[in-house]
Amino acid sequence: MSEAARSESADAAVQAAVAGELRLLDPEVRRSPELVGALLHPDFHEFGASGRHWDRAATIDMLATETETETETETEPGAAPVSTSRMRGVQLSADVVHLTFDTQDNGLHVHRSSLWRRSDDGWLLYFHQGTPFTV
């Protein structure tokens, strides 16, 4: 494979992982266990910004519950969606992409790191970690 073909392949892999990550931040996706489940690897786990360890099932349940609670109790009209910055990705191997980025949500800033694995179902989130930081 030529260098140009490898670079194009790596760019496509990173773009697929970024697209998946951004979908997971979309409130419409987050409130749907089916849509979230379609983006998470069967062996997914996360070390959350809270310090808690989450597996796939707990993450799907938490996102659906969190979104329902926020929708029912939201008191601030026009509350800002989660914003991302400094999104970068690198293909570590043919089937693994590492993304790093920051999020800001209602004043909470978090450095994030995700590993995406290629599977028969496409690129799936395998591991995620969030670390809070102050500005």
Coordinates of N, CA and C in Angstrom, one line a residue:
M1 N 0.9 -1.2 0.0 CA 0.0 0.0 0.0 C 0.9 1.2 0.0
S2 N 0.6 2.2 -0.8 CA 1.4 3.4 -0.9 C 1.2 4.3 0.3
E3 N 2.1 5.2 0.5 CA 2.0 6.1 1.6 C 0.7 6.9 1.5
A4 N 0.3 7.4 0.3 CA -0.9 8.2 0.1 C -2.1 7.3 0.5
A5 N -2.1 6.1 0.1 CA -3.3 5.2 0.3 C -3.4 4.9 1.8
R6 N -2.3 4.8 2.5 CA -2.3 4.5 4.0 C -2.8 5.8 4.7
S7 N -2.4 7.0 4.2 CA -2.8 8.2 4.8 C -4.3 8.4 4.6
E8 N -4.8 8.1 3.4 CA -6.2 8.2 3.1 C -7.1 7.2 4.0
S9 N -6.5 6.0 4.1 CA -7.2 5.0 5.0 C -7.3 5.5 6.4
A10 N -6.1 6.0 6.9 CA -6.1 6.5 8.3 C -7.1 7.7 8.5
D11 N -7.1 8.6 7.5 CA -8.0 9.7 7.6 C -9.5 9.2 7.6
A12 N -9.8 8.2 6.8 CA -11.2 7.7 6.8 C -11.5 7.1 8.2
A13 N -10.6 6.3 8.7 CA -10.8 5.7 10.0 C -11.0 6.7 11.1
V14 N -10.2 7.8 11.1 CA -10.3 8.8 12.1 C -11.6 9.6 11.9
Q15 N -12.0 9.9 10.7 CA -13.2 10.5 10.5 C -14.4 9.7 10.9
A16 N -14.4 8.4 10.7 CA -15.5 7.5 11.2 C -15.6 7.5 12.7
A17 N -14.4 7.5 13.4 CA -14.4 7.6 14.9 C -15.0 8.9 15.4
V18 N -14.5 10.0 14.8 CA -15.0 11.3 15.1 C -16.5 11.4 14.9
A19 N -17.0 10.9 13.8 CA -18.5 10.9 13.5 C -19.2 10.2 14.6
G20 N -18.7 9.0 15.0 CA -19.3 8.2 16.1 C -19.3 8.9 17.4
E21 N -18.2 9.6 17.7 CA -18.1 10.3 19.0 C -19.1 11.5 19.0
L22 N -19.2 12.2 17.9 CA -20.1 13.3 17.9 C -21.6 12.8 18.0
R23 N -21.9 11.7 17.4 CA -23.2 11.1 17.5 C -23.5 10.8 19.0
L24 N -22.5 10.3 19.7 CA -22.8 10.0 21.1 C -23.0 11.2 22.0
L25 N -22.6 12.4 21.5 CA -22.9 13.6 22.2 C -24.2 14.3 21.8
D26 N -24.8 13.7 20.8 CA -26.1 14.2 20.3 C -27.2 13.8 21.3
P27 N -28.0 14.8 21.8 CA -29.1 14.4 22.7 C -30.1 13.4 22.2
E28 N -30.4 13.5 20.9 CA -31.3 12.5 20.3 C -30.8 11.1 20.3
V29 N -29.5 11.0 20.1 CA -28.9 9.7 20.2 C -28.8 9.2 21.7
R30 N -28.3 10.1 22.5 CA -28.1 9.7 24.0 C -29.4 9.2 24.6
R31 N -30.6 9.7 24.2 CA -31.8 9.3 24.8 C -32.3 8.0 24.3
S32 N -31.6 7.4 23.3 CA -32.1 6.2 22.7 C -31.1 5.0 23.0
P33 N -31.6 4.1 23.9 CA -30.7 3.0 24.2 C -30.3 2.2 22.9
E34 N -31.1 2.1 21.9 CA -30.8 1.4 20.7 C -29.7 2.1 19.9
L35 N -29.8 3.4 19.8 CA -28.8 4.2 19.0 C -27.4 4.2 19.8
V36 N -27.5 4.4 21.1 CA -26.2 4.3 21.9 C -25.6 2.9 21.8
G37 N -26.5 1.9 22.0 CA -26.0 0.5 21.9 C -25.3 0.2 20.6
A38 N -25.8 0.8 19.5 CA -25.3 0.5 18.2 C -23.9 1.1 18.0
L39 N -23.5 2.1 18.9 CA -22.2 2.7 18.8 C -21.2 2.2 19.8
L40 N -21.6 1.4 20.8 CA -20.7 0.8 21.8 C -20.3 -0.6 21.5
H41 N -19.1 -0.9 21.7 CA -18.5 -2.2 21.5 C -19.1 -3.1 22.6
P42 N -19.3 -4.4 22.4 CA -19.9 -5.3 23.4 C -19.0 -5.3 24.7
D43 N -17.7 -5.0 24.6 CA -16.8 -5.0 25.8 C -16.5 -3.6 26.2
F44 N -17.3 -2.6 25.8 CA -17.1 -1.2 26.2 C -17.0 -1.1 27.7
H45 N -16.1 -0.2 28.1 CA -16.1 0.3 29.5 C -15.5 1.7 29.5
E46 N -15.8 2.4 30.6 CA -15.4 3.8 30.7 C -15.0 4.1 32.2
F47 N -14.0 5.0 32.3 CA -13.7 5.7 33.6 C -14.3 7.1 33.4
G48 N -15.4 7.4 34.1 CA -16.0 8.6 33.9 C -15.4 9.8 34.6
A49 N -15.8 11.0 34.3 CA -15.2 12.2 34.9 C -15.5 12.2 36.4
S50 N -16.5 11.4 36.8 CA -16.8 11.3 38.3 C -15.9 10.3 39.0
G51 N -15.1 9.6 38.2 CA -14.2 8.6 38.8 C -14.8 7.2 38.8
R52 N -16.1 7.1 38.4 CA -16.8 5.8 38.4 C -16.4 5.0 37.2
H53 N -16.4 3.7 37.4 CA -16.2 2.8 36.3 C -17.5 2.3 35.7
W54 N -17.7 2.4 34.4 CA -19.0 2.1 33.8 C -18.8 1.0 32.8
D55 N -19.7 0.0 32.7 CA -19.7 -1.0 31.7 C -20.7 -0.5 30.6
R56 N -20.9 -1.3 29.6 CA -21.7 -1.0 28.5 C -23.2 -0.8 28.9
A57 N -23.7 -1.8 29.7 CA -25.1 -1.8 30.1 C -25.4 -0.6 31.0
A58 N -24.5 -0.4 32.0 CA -24.7 0.8 32.9 C -24.6 2.1 32.1
T59 N -23.8 2.2 31.1 CA -23.7 3.4 30.4 C -25.0 3.7 29.6
I60 N -25.5 2.7 28.9 CA -26.7 2.8 28.2 C -27.8 3.2 29.1
D61 N -28.0 2.6 30.2 CA -29.0 2.9 31.2 C -28.9 4.3 31.7
M62 N -27.6 4.7 32.1 CA -27.4 6.0 32.7 C -27.7 7.1 31.7
L63 N -27.3 6.9 30.4 CA -27.6 8.0 29.4 C -29.1 8.2 29.2
A64 N -29.8 7.1 29.1 CA -31.3 7.1 28.9 C -31.9 7.8 30.1
T65 N -31.5 7.5 31.3 CA -32.1 8.0 32.5 C -31.7 9.5 32.7
E66 N -30.4 9.8 32.4 CA -29.9 11.2 32.5 C -30.7 12.1 31.6
T67 N -30.9 11.6 30.4 CA -31.5 12.4 29.4 C -33.0 12.6 29.7
E68 N -33.7 11.6 30.2 CA -35.1 11.7 30.6 C -35.2 12.7 31.8
T69 N -34.3 12.6 32.8 CA -34.3 13.5 33.9 C -34.1 14.9 33.5
E70 N -33.1 15.1 32.6 CA -32.8 16.5 32.2 C -34.0 17.1 31.4
T71 N -34.6 16.3 30.6 CA -35.7 16.7 29.8 C -36.9 17.1 30.7
E72 N -37.1 16.3 31.7 CA -38.3 16.5 32.6 C -38.1 17.7 33.5
T73 N -36.8 18.0 33.9 CA -36.5 18.9 35.0 C -35.8 20.2 34.5
E74 N -35.6 20.2 33.2 CA -34.8 21.4 32.7 C -35.5 22.7 33.0
T75 N -34.9 23.6 33.7 CA -35.5 24.8 34.0 C -34.9 26.0 33.2
E76 N -33.8 25.8 32.6 CA -33.2 26.9 31.8 C -33.5 26.7 30.4
P77 N -34.4 27.6 29.9 CA -34.7 27.5 28.4 C -33.4 27.8 27.6
G78 N -33.3 27.0 26.6 CA -32.1 27.2 25.7 C -30.8 26.8 26.3
A79 N -30.8 25.9 27.3 CA -29.5 25.4 27.8 C -28.6 24.9 26.7
A80 N -27.4 25.3 26.8 CA -26.4 25.0 25.7 C -26.1 23.5 25.7
P81 N -26.0 23.0 24.5 CA -25.6 21.6 24.4 C -24.1 21.4 24.7
V82 N -23.7 20.2 24.9 CA -22.3 19.9 25.2 C -21.5 20.4 24.0
S83 N -20.4 21.1 24.2 CA -19.6 21.6 23.2 C -18.2 20.9 23.2
T84 N -17.6 20.7 22.1 CA -16.3 20.0 22.0 C -15.3 20.9 21.4
S85 N -14.1 20.7 21.8 CA -13.0 21.4 21.2 C -11.7 20.5 21.2
R86 N -10.8 20.9 20.4 CA -9.5 20.3 20.3 C -9.6 18.8 19.9
M87 N -10.5 18.4 19.1 CA -10.7 17.0 18.7 C -9.6 16.6 17.8
R88 N -8.8 15.6 18.2 CA -7.7 15.0 17.4 C -7.8 13.5 17.4
G89 N -7.4 12.9 16.3 CA -7.4 11.5 16.3 C -6.2 10.9 15.6
V90 N -5.8 9.7 15.9 CA -4.7 9.0 15.3 C -5.1 7.5 15.2
Q91 N -4.8 6.9 14.0 CA -5.1 5.5 13.8 C -3.9 4.8 14.4
L92 N -4.1 4.0 15.5 CA -3.0 3.3 16.1 C -2.7 1.9 15.4
S93 N -3.7 1.3 14.8 CA -3.5 0.1 14.0 C -4.6 0.1 13.0
A94 N -4.6 -1.0 12.2 CA -5.7 -1.1 11.2 C -7.1 -1.0 11.8
D95 N -7.3 -1.5 13.0 CA -8.6 -1.6 13.6 C -8.8 -0.8 14.9
V96 N -7.9 0.2 15.2 CA -8.0 1.0 16.4 C -7.7 2.4 16.1
V97 N -8.6 3.3 16.6 CA -8.4 4.8 16.5 C -8.4 5.4 17.9
H98 N -7.5 6.3 18.2 CA -7.5 7.0 19.5 C -7.9 8.4 19.2
L99 N -8.9 8.9 20.0 CA -9.4 10.3 19.9 C -9.1 10.9 21.2
T100 N -8.7 12.2 21.2 CA -8.7 13.0 22.4 C -9.4 14.3 22.0
F101 N -10.1 14.9 23.0 CA -10.8 16.1 22.9 C -11.2 16.6 24.2
D102 N -11.7 17.9 24.3 CA -12.3 18.5 25.5 C -13.8 18.7 25.3
T103 N -14.5 18.6 26.4 CA -15.9 19.0 26.4 C -16.2 20.1 27.4
Q104 N -17.2 20.8 27.2 CA -17.7 21.8 28.2 C -19.2 21.6 28.2
D105 N -19.7 21.4 29.4 CA -21.1 21.2 29.6 C -21.6 21.9 30.9
N106 N -22.3 23.0 30.8 CA -22.8 23.7 32.0 C -21.7 24.0 33.0
G107 N -20.6 24.5 32.4 CA -19.5 24.9 33.3 C -18.5 23.8 33.6
L108 N -18.8 22.6 33.3 CA -17.8 21.5 33.6 C -17.0 21.2 32.4
H109 N -15.7 21.3 32.6 CA -14.7 21.1 31.5 C -14.0 19.7 31.7
V110 N -14.0 18.9 30.7 CA -13.4 17.6 30.8 C -12.5 17.2 29.6
H111 N -11.3 16.8 29.9 CA -10.4 16.2 28.9 C -11.0 14.8 28.6
R112 N -11.1 14.4 27.4 CA -11.6 13.1 27.1 C -10.7 12.3 26.1
S113 N -10.7 11.0 26.3 CA -9.9 10.1 25.5 C -10.7 8.8 25.2
S114 N -10.8 8.5 23.9 CA -11.6 7.4 23.5 C -10.8 6.5 22.5
L115 N -11.0 5.2 22.7 CA -10.5 4.2 21.7 C -11.7 3.6 21.0
W116 N -11.6 3.7 19.7 CA -12.6 3.1 18.8 C -12.0 1.9 18.0
R117 N -12.8 0.8 18.0 CA -12.3 -0.4 17.3 C -13.2 -0.8 16.2
R118 N -12.6 -1.1 15.1 CA -13.3 -1.6 13.9 C -13.8 -3.0 14.2
S119 N -15.1 -3.2 13.8 CA -15.7 -4.5 14.0 C -16.5 -4.8 12.7
D120 N -17.2 -6.0 12.7 CA -18.0 -6.3 11.6 C -19.2 -5.3 11.4
D121 N -19.5 -4.6 12.5 CA -20.6 -3.6 12.5 C -20.1 -2.2 12.3
G122 N -18.8 -2.0 12.0 CA -18.2 -0.7 11.8 C -17.4 -0.3 13.0
W123 N -17.1 1.0 13.1 CA -16.3 1.5 14.2 C -17.2 1.6 15.5
L124 N -16.7 1.0 16.6 CA -17.5 1.0 17.8 C -16.6 1.5 18.9
L125 N -17.2 2.3 19.9 CA -16.4 2.8 21.0 C -16.1 1.7 22.0
Y126 N -14.8 1.5 22.2 CA -14.4 0.3 23.0 C -14.0 0.8 24.5
F127 N -13.4 2.0 24.6 CA -13.0 2.5 25.9 C -13.1 4.1 25.9
H128 N -13.5 4.6 27.0 CA -13.5 6.1 27.1 C -13.1 6.5 28.5
Q129 N -12.4 7.6 28.6 CA -12.1 8.2 29.9 C -12.3 9.7 29.9
G130 N -12.8 10.2 31.0 CA -13.0 11.6 31.1 C -12.3 12.1 32.4
T131 N -11.6 13.2 32.3 CA -10.9 13.8 33.4 C -11.2 15.3 33.5
P132 N -11.9 15.6 34.6 CA -12.3 17.1 34.8 C -11.0 18.0 34.9
F133 N -11.2 19.2 34.4 CA -10.1 20.2 34.6 C -10.7 21.5 34.8
T134 N -9.9 22.4 35.3 CA -10.4 23.8 35.5 C -9.7 24.7 34.5
V135 N -10.4 25.8 34.2 CA -9.9 26.7 33.2 C -9.2 27.8 33.9

